[in-house]
mmCIF file with all atom_site columns, C-alpha atoms in Angstrom:
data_model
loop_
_atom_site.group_PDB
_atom_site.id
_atom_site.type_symbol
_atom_site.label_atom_id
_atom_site.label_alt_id
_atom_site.label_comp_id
_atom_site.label_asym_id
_atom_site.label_entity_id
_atom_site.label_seq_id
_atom_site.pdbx_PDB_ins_code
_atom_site.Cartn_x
_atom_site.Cartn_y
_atom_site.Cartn_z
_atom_site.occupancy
_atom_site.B_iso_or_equiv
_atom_site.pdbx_formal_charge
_atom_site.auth_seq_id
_atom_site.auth_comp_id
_atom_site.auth_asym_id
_atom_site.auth_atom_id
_atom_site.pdbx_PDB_model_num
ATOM 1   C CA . UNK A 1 1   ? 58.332 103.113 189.200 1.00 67.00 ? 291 UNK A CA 1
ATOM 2   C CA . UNK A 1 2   ? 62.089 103.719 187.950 1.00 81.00 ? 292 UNK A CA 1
ATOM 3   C CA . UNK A 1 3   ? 62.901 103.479 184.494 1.00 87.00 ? 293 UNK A CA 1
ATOM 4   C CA . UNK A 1 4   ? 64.931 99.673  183.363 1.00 86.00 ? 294 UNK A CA 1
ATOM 5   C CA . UNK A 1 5   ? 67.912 100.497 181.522 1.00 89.00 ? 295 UNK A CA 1
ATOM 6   C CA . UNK A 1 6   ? 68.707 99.392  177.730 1.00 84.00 ? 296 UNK A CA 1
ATOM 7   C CA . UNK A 1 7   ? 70.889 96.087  179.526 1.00 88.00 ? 297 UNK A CA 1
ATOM 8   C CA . UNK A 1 8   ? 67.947 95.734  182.237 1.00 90.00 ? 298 UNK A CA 1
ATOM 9   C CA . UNK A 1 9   ? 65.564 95.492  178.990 1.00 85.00 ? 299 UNK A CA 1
ATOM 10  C CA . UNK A 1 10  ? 67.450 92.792  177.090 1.00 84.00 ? 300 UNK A CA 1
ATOM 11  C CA . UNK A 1 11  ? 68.209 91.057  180.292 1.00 89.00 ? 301 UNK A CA 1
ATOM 12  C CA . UNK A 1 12  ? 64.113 90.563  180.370 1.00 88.00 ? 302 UNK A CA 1
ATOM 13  C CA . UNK A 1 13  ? 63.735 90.185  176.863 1.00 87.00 ? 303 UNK A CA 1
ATOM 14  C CA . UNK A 1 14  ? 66.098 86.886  177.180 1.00 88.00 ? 304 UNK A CA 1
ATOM 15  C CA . UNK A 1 15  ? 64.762 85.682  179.721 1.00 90.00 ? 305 UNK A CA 1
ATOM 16  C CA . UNK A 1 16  ? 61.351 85.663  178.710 1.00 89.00 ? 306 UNK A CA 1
ATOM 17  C CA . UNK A 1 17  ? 62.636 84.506  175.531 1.00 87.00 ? 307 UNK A CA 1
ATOM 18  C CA . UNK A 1 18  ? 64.120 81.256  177.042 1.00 89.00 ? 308 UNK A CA 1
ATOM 19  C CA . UNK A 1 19  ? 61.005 80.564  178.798 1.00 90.00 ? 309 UNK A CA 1
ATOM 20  C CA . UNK A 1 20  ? 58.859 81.208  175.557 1.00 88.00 ? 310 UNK A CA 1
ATOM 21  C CA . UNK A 1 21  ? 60.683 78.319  174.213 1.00 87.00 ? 311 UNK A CA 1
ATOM 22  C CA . UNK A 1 22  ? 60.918 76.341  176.773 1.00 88.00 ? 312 UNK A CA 1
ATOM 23  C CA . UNK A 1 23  ? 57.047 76.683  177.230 1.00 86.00 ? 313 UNK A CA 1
ATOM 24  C CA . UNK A 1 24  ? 56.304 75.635  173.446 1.00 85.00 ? 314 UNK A CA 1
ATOM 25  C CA . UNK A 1 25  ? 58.510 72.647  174.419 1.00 85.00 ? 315 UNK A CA 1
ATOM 26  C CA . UNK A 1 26  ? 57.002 71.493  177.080 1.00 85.00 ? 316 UNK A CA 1
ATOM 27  C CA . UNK A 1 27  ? 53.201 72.076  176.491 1.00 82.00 ? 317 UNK A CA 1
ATOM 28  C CA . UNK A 1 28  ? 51.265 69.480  175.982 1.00 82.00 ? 318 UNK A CA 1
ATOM 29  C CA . UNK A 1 29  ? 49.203 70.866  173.073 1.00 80.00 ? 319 UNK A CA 1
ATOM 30  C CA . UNK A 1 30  ? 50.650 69.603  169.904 1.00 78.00 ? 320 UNK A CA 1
ATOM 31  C CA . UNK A 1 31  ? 51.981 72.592  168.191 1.00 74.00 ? 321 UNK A CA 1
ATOM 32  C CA . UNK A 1 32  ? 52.167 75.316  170.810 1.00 75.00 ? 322 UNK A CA 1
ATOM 33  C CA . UNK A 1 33  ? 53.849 78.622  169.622 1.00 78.00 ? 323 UNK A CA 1
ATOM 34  C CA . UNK A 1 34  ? 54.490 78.919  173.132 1.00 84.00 ? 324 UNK A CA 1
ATOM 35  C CA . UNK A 1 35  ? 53.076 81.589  176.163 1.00 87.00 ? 325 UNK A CA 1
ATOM 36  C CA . UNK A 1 36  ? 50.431 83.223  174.883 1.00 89.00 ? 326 UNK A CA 1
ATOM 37  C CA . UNK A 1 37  ? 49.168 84.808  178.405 1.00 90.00 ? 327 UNK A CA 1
ATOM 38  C CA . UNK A 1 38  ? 50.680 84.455  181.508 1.00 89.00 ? 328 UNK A CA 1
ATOM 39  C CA . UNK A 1 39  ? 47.851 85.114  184.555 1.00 92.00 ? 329 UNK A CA 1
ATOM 40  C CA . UNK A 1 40  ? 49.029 86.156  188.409 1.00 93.00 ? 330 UNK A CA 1
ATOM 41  C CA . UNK A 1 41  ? 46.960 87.743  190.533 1.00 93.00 ? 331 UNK A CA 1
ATOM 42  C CA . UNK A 1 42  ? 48.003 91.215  190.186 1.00 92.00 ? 332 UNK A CA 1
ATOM 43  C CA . UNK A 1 43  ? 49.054 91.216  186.250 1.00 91.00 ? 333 UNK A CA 1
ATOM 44  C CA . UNK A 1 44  ? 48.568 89.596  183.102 1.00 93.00 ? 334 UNK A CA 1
ATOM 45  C CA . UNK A 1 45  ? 51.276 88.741  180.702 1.00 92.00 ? 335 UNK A CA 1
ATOM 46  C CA . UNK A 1 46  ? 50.379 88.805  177.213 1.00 94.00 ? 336 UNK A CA 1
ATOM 47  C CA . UNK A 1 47  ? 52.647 87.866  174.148 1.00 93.00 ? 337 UNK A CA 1
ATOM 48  C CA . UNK A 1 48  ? 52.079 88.230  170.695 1.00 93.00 ? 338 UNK A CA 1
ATOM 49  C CA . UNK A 1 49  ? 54.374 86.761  167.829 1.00 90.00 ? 339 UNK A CA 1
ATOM 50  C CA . UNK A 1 50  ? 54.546 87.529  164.349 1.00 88.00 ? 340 UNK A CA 1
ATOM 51  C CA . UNK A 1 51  ? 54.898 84.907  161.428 1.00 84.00 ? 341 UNK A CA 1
ATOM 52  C CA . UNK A 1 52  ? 58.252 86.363  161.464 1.00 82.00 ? 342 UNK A CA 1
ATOM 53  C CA . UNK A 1 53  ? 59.141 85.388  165.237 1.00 83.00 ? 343 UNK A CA 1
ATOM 54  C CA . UNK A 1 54  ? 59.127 88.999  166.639 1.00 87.00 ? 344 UNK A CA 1
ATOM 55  C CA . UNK A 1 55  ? 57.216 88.832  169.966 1.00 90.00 ? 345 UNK A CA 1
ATOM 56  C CA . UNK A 1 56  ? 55.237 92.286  171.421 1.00 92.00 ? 346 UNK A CA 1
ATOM 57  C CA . UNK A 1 57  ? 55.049 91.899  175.449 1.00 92.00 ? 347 UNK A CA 1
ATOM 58  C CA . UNK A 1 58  ? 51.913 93.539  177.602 1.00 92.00 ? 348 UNK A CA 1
ATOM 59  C CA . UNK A 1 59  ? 51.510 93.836  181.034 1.00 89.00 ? 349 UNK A CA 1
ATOM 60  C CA . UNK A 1 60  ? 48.148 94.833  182.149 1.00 90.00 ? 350 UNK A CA 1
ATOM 61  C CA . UNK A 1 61  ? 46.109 94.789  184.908 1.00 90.00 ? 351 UNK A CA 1
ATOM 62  C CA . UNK A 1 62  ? 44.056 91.062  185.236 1.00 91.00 ? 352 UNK A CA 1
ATOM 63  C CA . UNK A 1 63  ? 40.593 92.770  184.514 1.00 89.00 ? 353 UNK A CA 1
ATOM 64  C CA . UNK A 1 64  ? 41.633 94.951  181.566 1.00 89.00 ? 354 UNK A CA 1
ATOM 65  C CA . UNK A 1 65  ? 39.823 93.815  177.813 1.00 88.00 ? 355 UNK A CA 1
ATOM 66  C CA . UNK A 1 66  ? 41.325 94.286  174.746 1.00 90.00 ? 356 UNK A CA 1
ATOM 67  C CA . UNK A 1 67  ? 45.082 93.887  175.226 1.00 93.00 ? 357 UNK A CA 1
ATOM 68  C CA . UNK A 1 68  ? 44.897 91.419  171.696 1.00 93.00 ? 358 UNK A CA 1
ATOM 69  C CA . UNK A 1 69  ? 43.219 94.037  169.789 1.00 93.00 ? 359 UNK A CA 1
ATOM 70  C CA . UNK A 1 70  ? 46.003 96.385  171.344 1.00 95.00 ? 360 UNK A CA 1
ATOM 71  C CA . UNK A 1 71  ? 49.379 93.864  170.581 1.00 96.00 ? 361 UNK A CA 1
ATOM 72  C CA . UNK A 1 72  ? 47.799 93.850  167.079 1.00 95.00 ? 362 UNK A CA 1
ATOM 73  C CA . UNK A 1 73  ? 47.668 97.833  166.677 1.00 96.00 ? 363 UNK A CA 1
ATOM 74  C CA . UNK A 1 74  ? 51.214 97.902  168.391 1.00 96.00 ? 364 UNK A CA 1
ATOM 75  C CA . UNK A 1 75  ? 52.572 95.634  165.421 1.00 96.00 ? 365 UNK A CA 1
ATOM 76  C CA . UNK A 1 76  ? 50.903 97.637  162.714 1.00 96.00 ? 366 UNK A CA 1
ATOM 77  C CA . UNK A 1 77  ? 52.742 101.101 164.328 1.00 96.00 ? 367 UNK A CA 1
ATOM 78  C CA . UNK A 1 78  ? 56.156 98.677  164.497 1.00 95.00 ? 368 UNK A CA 1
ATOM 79  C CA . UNK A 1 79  ? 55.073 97.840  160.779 1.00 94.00 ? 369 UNK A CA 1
ATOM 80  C CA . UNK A 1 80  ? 54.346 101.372 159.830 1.00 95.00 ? 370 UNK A CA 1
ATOM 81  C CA . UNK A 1 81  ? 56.866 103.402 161.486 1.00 93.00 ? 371 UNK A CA 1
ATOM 82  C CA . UNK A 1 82  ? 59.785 100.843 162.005 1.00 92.00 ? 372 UNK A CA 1
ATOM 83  C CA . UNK A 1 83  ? 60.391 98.538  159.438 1.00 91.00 ? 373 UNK A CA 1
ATOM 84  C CA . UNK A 1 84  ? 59.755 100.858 156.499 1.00 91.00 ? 374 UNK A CA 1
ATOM 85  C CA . UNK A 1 85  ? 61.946 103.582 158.709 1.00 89.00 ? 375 UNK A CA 1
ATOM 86  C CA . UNK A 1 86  ? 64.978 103.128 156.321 1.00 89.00 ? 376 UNK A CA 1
ATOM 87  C CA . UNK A 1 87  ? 67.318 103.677 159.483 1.00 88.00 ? 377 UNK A CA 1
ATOM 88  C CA . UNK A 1 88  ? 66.010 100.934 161.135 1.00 89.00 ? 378 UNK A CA 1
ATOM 89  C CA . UNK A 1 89  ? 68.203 97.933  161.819 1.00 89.00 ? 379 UNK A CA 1
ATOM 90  C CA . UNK A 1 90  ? 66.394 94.872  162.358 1.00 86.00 ? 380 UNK A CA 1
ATOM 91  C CA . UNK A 1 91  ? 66.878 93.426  166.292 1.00 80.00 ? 381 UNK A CA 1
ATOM 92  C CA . UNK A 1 92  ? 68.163 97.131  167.229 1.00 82.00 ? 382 UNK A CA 1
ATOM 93  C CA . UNK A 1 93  ? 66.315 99.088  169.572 1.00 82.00 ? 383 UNK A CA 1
ATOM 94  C CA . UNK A 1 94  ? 63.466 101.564 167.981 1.00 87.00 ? 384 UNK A CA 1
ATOM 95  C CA . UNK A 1 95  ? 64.661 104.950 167.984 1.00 88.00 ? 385 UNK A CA 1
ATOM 96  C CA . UNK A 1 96  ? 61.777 106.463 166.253 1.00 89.00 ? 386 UNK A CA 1
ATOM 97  C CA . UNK A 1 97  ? 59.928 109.120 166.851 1.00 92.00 ? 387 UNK A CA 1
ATOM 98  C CA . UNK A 1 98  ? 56.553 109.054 165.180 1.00 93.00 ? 388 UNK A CA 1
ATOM 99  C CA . UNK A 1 99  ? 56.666 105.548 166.380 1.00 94.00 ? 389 UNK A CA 1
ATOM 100 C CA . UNK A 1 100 ? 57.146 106.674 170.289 1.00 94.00 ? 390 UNK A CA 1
ATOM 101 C CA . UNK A 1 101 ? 54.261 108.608 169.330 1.00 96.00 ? 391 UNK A CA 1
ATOM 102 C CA . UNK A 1 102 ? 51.932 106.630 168.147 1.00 96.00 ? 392 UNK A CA 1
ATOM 103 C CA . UNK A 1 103 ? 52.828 103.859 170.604 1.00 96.00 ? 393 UNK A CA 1
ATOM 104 C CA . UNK A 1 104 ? 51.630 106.432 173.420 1.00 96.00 ? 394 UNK A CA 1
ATOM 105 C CA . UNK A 1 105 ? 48.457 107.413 171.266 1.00 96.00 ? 395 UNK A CA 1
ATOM 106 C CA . UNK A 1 106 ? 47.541 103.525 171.295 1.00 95.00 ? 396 UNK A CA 1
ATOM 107 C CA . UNK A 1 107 ? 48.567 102.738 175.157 1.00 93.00 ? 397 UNK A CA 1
ATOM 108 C CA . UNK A 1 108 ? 46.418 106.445 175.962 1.00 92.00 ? 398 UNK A CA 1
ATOM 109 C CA . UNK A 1 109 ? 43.447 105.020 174.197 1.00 91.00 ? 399 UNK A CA 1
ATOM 110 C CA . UNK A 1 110 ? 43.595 101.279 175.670 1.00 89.00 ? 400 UNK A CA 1
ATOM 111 C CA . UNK A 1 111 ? 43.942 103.063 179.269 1.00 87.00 ? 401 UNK A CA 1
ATOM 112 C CA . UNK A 1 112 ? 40.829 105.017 178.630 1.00 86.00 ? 402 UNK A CA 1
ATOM 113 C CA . UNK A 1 113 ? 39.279 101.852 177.784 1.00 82.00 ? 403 UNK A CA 1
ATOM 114 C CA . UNK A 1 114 ? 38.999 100.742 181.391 1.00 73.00 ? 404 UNK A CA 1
ATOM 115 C CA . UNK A 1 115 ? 39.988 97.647  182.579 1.00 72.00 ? 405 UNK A CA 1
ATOM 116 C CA . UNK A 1 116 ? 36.103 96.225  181.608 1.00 66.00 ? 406 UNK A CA 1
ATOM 117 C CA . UNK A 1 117 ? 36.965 98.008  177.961 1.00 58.00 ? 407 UNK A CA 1
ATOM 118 C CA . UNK A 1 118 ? 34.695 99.928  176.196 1.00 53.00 ? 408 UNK A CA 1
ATOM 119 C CA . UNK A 1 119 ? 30.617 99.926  177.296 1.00 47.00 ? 409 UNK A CA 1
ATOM 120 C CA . UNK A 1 120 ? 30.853 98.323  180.338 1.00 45.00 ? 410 UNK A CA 1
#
């Protein structure tokens, strides 16, 4: 699969963004944050967003566990290695290192999971 661009990612970033919204508009659960997991049959979209509004985006396959254990560790590396980067400009891309790292460390390890997770 080819690499997106920097414009391809914010293209898809504002998009979903829109139809975050939108969703917490029109859902009728009384104070919906919005998608949460999107389900197709070949993918599942999962969003998580901070108290602060920042959302983390997963695709994974339909039968993989533990993608919210996973969008949790992926805000503690943004926490660790991001926001107390002193570099770091907030709504900038992430051009960080020991995050990149760490990042592939905690997609590695969710991959060797399985898509039943761990024991299964």
């Amino acid at each position: 699969r080819h690499r997106l661009s920097s414009n391809e990612k914010l293209l898809l970033a504002s998009m979903f963004h829109s139809l975050f919204a939108i969703g917490s508009q029109l859902s009728p659960e009384v104070g919906s944050s919005g998608i949460e997991m999107l389900e197709t049959d070949t993918f599942k979209l999962h969003c998580f967003q901070t108290l602060t509004g920042i959302k983390f985006v997963v695709l994974a396959d339909p039968r993989q566990a533990g993608i919210d254990s996973l969008l949790r560790k992926i805000y503690e590396i943004y926490s660790d290695f991001a926001l107390k980067n002193p570099f770091y400009s907030l709504e900038m891309p992430i051009r960080c290192e020991l995050f990149d790292q760490n990042l592939k460390l905690a997609l590695e390890a969710a991959e060797k999971a399985g898509p039943f997770g761990p024991g299964s």
